[in-house]
Short mmCIF file of C-alpha atoms and ligand atoms in Angstrom, two decimals:
data_model
loop_
_atom_site.label_atom_id
_atom_site.label_comp_id
_atom_site.label_asym_id
_atom_site.label_seq_id
_atom_site.Cartn_x
_atom_site.Cartn_y
_atom_site.Cartn_z
CA MET A 57 186.01 191.12 6.53
CA SER A 58 183.31 190.60 9.17
CA VAL A 59 182.94 192.98 12.08
CA VAL A 60 183.65 191.27 15.40
CA ILE A 61 183.21 194.11 17.87
CA GLU A 62 181.73 197.55 17.58
CA ALA A 63 181.60 200.29 20.21
CA LYS A 64 179.00 202.93 19.46
CA GLN A 65 179.18 206.43 20.86
CA LEU A 66 180.60 205.46 24.25
CA THR A 67 180.76 208.03 27.02
CA SER A 68 182.31 207.35 30.40
CA VAL A 69 182.50 209.63 33.41
CA ARG A 70 184.37 208.57 36.53
CA ALA A 71 184.73 210.56 39.71
CA GLY A 72 183.09 213.50 37.95
CA ARG A 73 185.61 213.50 35.09
CA THR A 74 184.72 212.73 31.47
CA LEU A 75 187.22 210.11 30.28
CA PHE A 76 185.81 209.83 26.78
CA SER A 77 182.68 210.93 25.04
CA ALA A 78 180.93 209.62 21.89
CA LEU A 79 183.85 207.27 21.27
CA SER A 80 183.22 204.74 18.50
CA LEU A 81 185.36 201.95 17.12
CA GLN A 82 185.05 198.85 15.01
CA LEU A 83 187.30 195.82 14.79
CA GLY A 84 187.17 192.89 12.41
CA GLY A 85 188.56 189.36 12.41
CA GLY A 86 192.35 189.28 12.09
CA GLU A 87 192.73 192.81 13.46
CA ILE A 88 194.42 194.15 16.57
CA LEU A 89 193.50 197.42 18.28
CA HIS A 90 196.10 199.19 20.37
CA VAL A 91 194.52 201.58 22.89
CA GLU A 92 197.10 204.21 23.78
CA GLY A 93 197.22 207.15 26.15
CA PRO A 94 198.89 208.47 29.29
CA ASN A 95 198.29 207.13 32.81
CA GLY A 96 194.75 207.76 33.95
CA ALA A 97 193.44 208.58 30.47
CA GLY A 98 190.75 205.90 30.61
CA LYS A 99 192.24 202.96 28.68
CA SER A 100 191.40 200.31 31.29
CA THR A 101 187.95 201.84 31.68
CA LEU A 102 187.36 201.49 27.93
CA LEU A 103 188.51 197.87 27.97
CA ARG A 104 186.29 197.04 30.94
CA ILE A 105 183.31 198.58 29.17
CA ILE A 106 184.05 196.61 26.00
CA ALA A 107 184.39 193.46 28.12
CA GLY A 108 180.98 194.12 29.65
CA LEU A 109 182.37 194.58 33.16
CA LEU A 110 181.45 198.22 33.44
CA GLN A 111 178.50 200.20 32.13
CA PRO A 112 179.15 203.29 30.01
CA LEU A 113 177.18 206.40 30.84
CA GLU A 114 176.03 206.37 27.23
CA GLY A 115 176.53 204.17 24.21
CA GLU A 116 176.52 200.47 23.39
CA VAL A 117 178.88 197.65 22.58
CA TRP A 118 177.95 195.09 19.92
CA LEU A 119 179.51 191.69 19.31
CA PHE A 120 178.91 189.97 15.95
CA GLY A 121 176.20 192.51 15.13
CA GLN A 122 174.28 192.12 18.39
CA PRO A 123 174.09 194.37 21.46
CA GLN A 124 176.11 193.04 24.42
CA GLN A 125 173.06 192.48 26.63
CA ASP A 126 171.11 190.50 24.00
CA ASP A 127 173.16 187.34 24.19
CA PRO A 128 175.23 186.99 27.41
CA GLU A 129 176.06 183.37 26.56
CA LEU A 130 177.60 184.34 23.20
CA TRP A 131 179.47 187.10 24.98
CA GLN A 132 180.91 184.75 27.56
CA ARG A 133 181.92 182.20 24.94
CA GLN A 134 183.46 184.58 22.43
CA THR A 135 185.31 187.10 24.61
CA LEU A 136 188.24 186.69 26.95
CA PHE A 137 189.28 189.50 29.29
CA ILE A 138 192.57 189.52 31.18
CA GLY A 139 193.04 192.52 33.46
CA HIS A 140 196.23 194.37 34.32
CA LYS A 141 196.63 192.60 37.67
CA PRO A 142 197.46 188.91 37.20
CA ALA A 143 194.35 187.15 38.51
CA VAL A 144 196.13 184.23 40.16
CA LYS A 145 195.26 182.55 43.44
CA ALA A 146 198.20 183.44 45.72
CA GLU A 147 198.07 180.32 47.86
CA LEU A 148 197.76 177.86 44.95
CA THR A 149 200.79 176.57 43.04
CA ALA A 150 201.35 177.41 39.38
CA LEU A 151 199.98 174.00 38.38
CA GLU A 152 196.95 174.29 40.66
CA ASN A 153 196.26 177.75 39.28
CA LEU A 154 196.24 176.39 35.73
CA HIS A 155 193.89 173.54 36.72
CA PHE A 156 191.63 175.95 38.60
CA GLN A 157 191.53 178.58 35.86
CA SER A 158 190.96 176.14 32.99
CA GLN A 159 188.09 174.52 34.91
CA LEU A 160 186.60 177.92 35.60
CA ASP A 161 186.86 178.67 31.87
CA GLY A 162 185.13 175.38 31.05
CA ALA A 163 188.18 174.06 29.18
CA ALA A 164 188.10 170.48 30.43
CA HIS A 165 190.52 169.19 27.77
CA VAL A 166 193.47 171.27 28.98
CA ASP A 167 196.73 169.50 29.85
CA ALA A 168 198.02 171.74 32.65
CA TRP A 169 201.53 170.25 32.50
CA GLN A 170 201.77 171.00 28.79
CA LEU A 171 200.52 174.51 29.42
CA LEU A 172 203.08 174.98 32.15
CA GLU A 173 205.81 174.03 29.71
CA THR A 174 204.41 176.27 26.97
CA VAL A 175 204.55 179.36 29.17
CA GLY A 176 208.01 178.46 30.51
CA LEU A 177 207.11 177.54 34.07
CA LEU A 178 208.13 173.90 34.13
CA GLY A 179 210.14 173.23 37.30
CA LEU A 180 208.19 175.86 39.24
CA GLU A 181 204.95 173.85 39.43
CA ASP A 182 205.03 173.26 43.21
CA ILE A 183 205.65 176.83 44.27
CA PRO A 184 202.72 178.89 45.58
CA ALA A 185 201.98 181.71 43.15
CA GLN A 186 202.62 184.33 45.84
CA GLN A 187 206.28 183.21 45.91
CA LEU A 188 206.70 183.57 42.15
CA SER A 189 208.03 186.72 40.49
CA ALA A 190 205.74 189.27 38.87
CA GLY A 191 206.64 188.00 35.38
CA GLN A 192 206.05 184.37 36.38
CA GLN A 193 202.63 185.27 37.82
CA ARG A 194 201.84 187.11 34.58
CA ARG A 195 202.72 183.97 32.63
CA ILE A 196 200.23 181.97 34.72
CA ALA A 197 197.52 184.54 33.98
CA LEU A 198 198.34 184.63 30.25
CA ALA A 199 198.37 180.83 29.92
CA ARG A 200 194.61 181.11 29.29
CA LEU A 201 195.43 182.41 25.80
CA TRP A 202 196.87 179.03 24.84
CA TYR A 203 193.54 177.22 25.24
CA SER A 204 191.06 180.03 24.70
CA GLN A 205 188.51 179.48 21.93
CA ALA A 206 187.21 183.05 22.23
CA LYS A 207 187.28 185.15 19.08
CA LEU A 208 187.92 188.43 20.88
CA TRP A 209 190.71 188.88 23.39
CA ILE A 210 190.64 192.00 25.58
CA LEU A 211 193.98 192.39 27.32
CA ASP A 212 194.98 195.14 29.72
CA GLU A 213 198.77 195.62 29.76
CA PRO A 214 199.58 191.99 28.88
CA PHE A 215 203.31 192.67 28.43
CA THR A 216 203.85 194.12 31.90
CA ALA A 217 206.65 192.34 33.83
CA LEU A 218 207.41 189.93 30.99
CA ASP A 219 211.02 189.42 29.91
CA THR A 220 212.15 189.53 26.28
CA TYR A 221 211.39 185.86 25.73
CA GLY A 222 207.95 186.19 27.36
CA ILE A 223 207.14 189.14 25.09
CA GLU A 224 208.24 187.18 22.02
CA LEU A 225 206.15 184.19 23.11
CA LEU A 226 203.10 186.39 23.49
CA HIS A 227 203.65 188.02 20.11
CA GLN A 228 203.78 184.57 18.51
CA ARG A 229 200.54 183.60 20.22
CA PHE A 230 198.89 186.85 19.05
CA GLN A 231 200.10 186.21 15.51
CA ARG A 232 198.48 182.79 15.45
CA HIS A 233 195.22 184.16 16.87
CA LEU A 234 195.10 186.86 14.19
CA GLU A 235 195.87 184.36 11.44
CA GLN A 236 192.86 182.34 12.66
CA SER A 237 190.69 185.47 12.25
CA GLY A 238 190.71 186.27 15.95
CA SER A 239 190.68 189.88 17.17
CA ILE A 240 192.64 191.54 19.96
CA ILE A 241 192.09 194.77 21.85
CA LEU A 242 194.92 195.68 24.17
CA THR A 243 196.56 198.45 26.11
CA SER A 244 200.32 198.69 26.22
CA HIS A 245 202.78 201.42 26.98
CA GLN A 246 205.22 199.65 24.65
CA PRO A 247 205.07 199.83 20.85
CA LEU A 248 203.71 196.73 19.12
CA SER A 249 205.49 194.82 16.40
CA TRP A 250 202.52 194.94 14.00
CA SER A 251 201.92 197.59 11.44
CA GLY A 252 199.80 198.17 8.37
CA GLU A 253 196.22 197.05 7.86
CA ARG A 254 196.10 194.63 10.76
CA LEU A 255 196.88 197.24 13.39
CA GLN A 256 194.42 199.90 14.45
CA LYS A 257 195.24 202.52 17.05
CA ILE A 258 193.18 204.75 19.23
CA ARG A 259 194.69 207.28 21.57
CA ILE A 260 192.77 208.76 24.48
CA GLU A 261 194.24 212.02 25.62
CA HIS A 262 193.06 214.94 27.73
CA ASN A 263 194.47 218.26 26.59
CA ASP A 264 193.26 220.55 29.34
CA GLU A 265 189.56 219.81 29.17
CA GLU A 266 189.52 218.82 25.52
CA LEU A 267 189.38 215.09 24.76
CA VAL A 268 191.40 213.99 21.78
CA TYR A 269 191.06 210.66 19.93
CA GLU A 270 193.33 209.78 17.07
N1 ATP B 90 186.67 202.37 40.49
C1 ATP B 90 186.85 203.64 40.14
N2 ATP B 90 186.10 204.61 40.67
C2 ATP B 90 186.28 205.92 40.31
N3 ATP B 90 187.21 206.32 39.45
C3 ATP B 90 187.98 205.39 38.91
C4 ATP B 90 187.87 204.01 39.22
N4 ATP B 90 188.79 203.33 38.51
C5 ATP B 90 189.46 204.25 37.79
N5 ATP B 90 188.98 205.48 38.04
C6 ATP B 90 189.48 206.73 37.46
O1 ATP B 90 189.29 206.70 36.06
C7 ATP B 90 190.39 207.33 35.43
C8 ATP B 90 190.90 206.43 34.32
O2 ATP B 90 191.43 205.24 34.90
P1 ATP B 90 191.94 204.04 33.99
O3 ATP B 90 192.38 202.97 34.91
O4 ATP B 90 190.90 203.74 32.98
O5 ATP B 90 193.20 204.73 33.26
P2 ATP B 90 194.32 204.11 32.31
O6 ATP B 90 194.36 204.94 31.08
O7 ATP B 90 194.09 202.66 32.14
O8 ATP B 90 195.64 204.38 33.15
P3 ATP B 90 197.03 203.58 33.31
O9 ATP B 90 197.84 203.81 32.06
O10 ATP B 90 197.65 204.25 34.49
O11 ATP B 90 196.71 202.13 33.57
C9 ATP B 90 191.43 207.64 36.50
O12 ATP B 90 191.42 209.02 36.77
C10 ATP B 90 190.97 206.84 37.69
O13 ATP B 90 191.22 207.54 38.89
#
C-alpha cells in the first residue's frame, strides 16, 4: 500500500498553548483517519496544517513522498479541504453555488442539476443559500465530493447538521472513494461506521499539561 500523506513531527502552539507536539501520522490509499478529541483540543488546527492552510511551529507534511511546499500544483490537484463552516455564498441559490464552486475547482464537466439531485436538493434550486437550513447548506458544501478527483479528502466535521439520510449518503460516497484507493482525514464527534484495517484513529487530548495521543 502506497503512502499518500505523512505528517512528520508536527508541533503547533496557538495563543501560547501547545496543542500538539512531535505528532506524526501516515495514511495510505484506501484508508480513513478519524481525528478525535474534546472541543478545543486542536483537531481543526491539525487538519488545517495537513491541508497546507496553516504553518506548524515545527514539522513537515509530505504528500506522495514529497514535502508540501515542493509541489504546490500537485497539492492543489490531489487534496480537497472542506472546513467545518459550510463555505457557501449566502446570496447565491443552491444551483448557482454549485456552478460557482465547480468552476472554482476547475471541474468544467460538472452537471450542476445532476449534482443537486444527488445531494437531495432538487426543488430547492432557486432559493438563496442563506434561506436554506444548516443541513441543506452543508449538502451544498459537500457536493464537491461527488466530482472531486483529489486523492486525499480533508474534512472538518462533515456530518454536522446532516440528517440520517444525509449521513448515509456521505458514508456511501466515502466508501466509494476508499474503494478507489482514495484517503480521508476527518474530524467527527460521532463514531464512524468503519472498523478494522481501513480505519485509523488519533486522539488529541490535554490531561492537565500533558498531551496524550492514542
Ligand atoms: N485563529 C486562531 N488564533 C489563535 N488561537 C486559535 C485560533 N483558532 C483556534 N485557536 C485555538 O486553538 C485551540 C484549538 O482549536 P481547534 O479549532 O483546532 O480545536 P478543535 O479540536 O477543532 O475543537 P472543536 O471540537 O471545538 O471544533 C483552541 O483553544 C482555540 O482557541
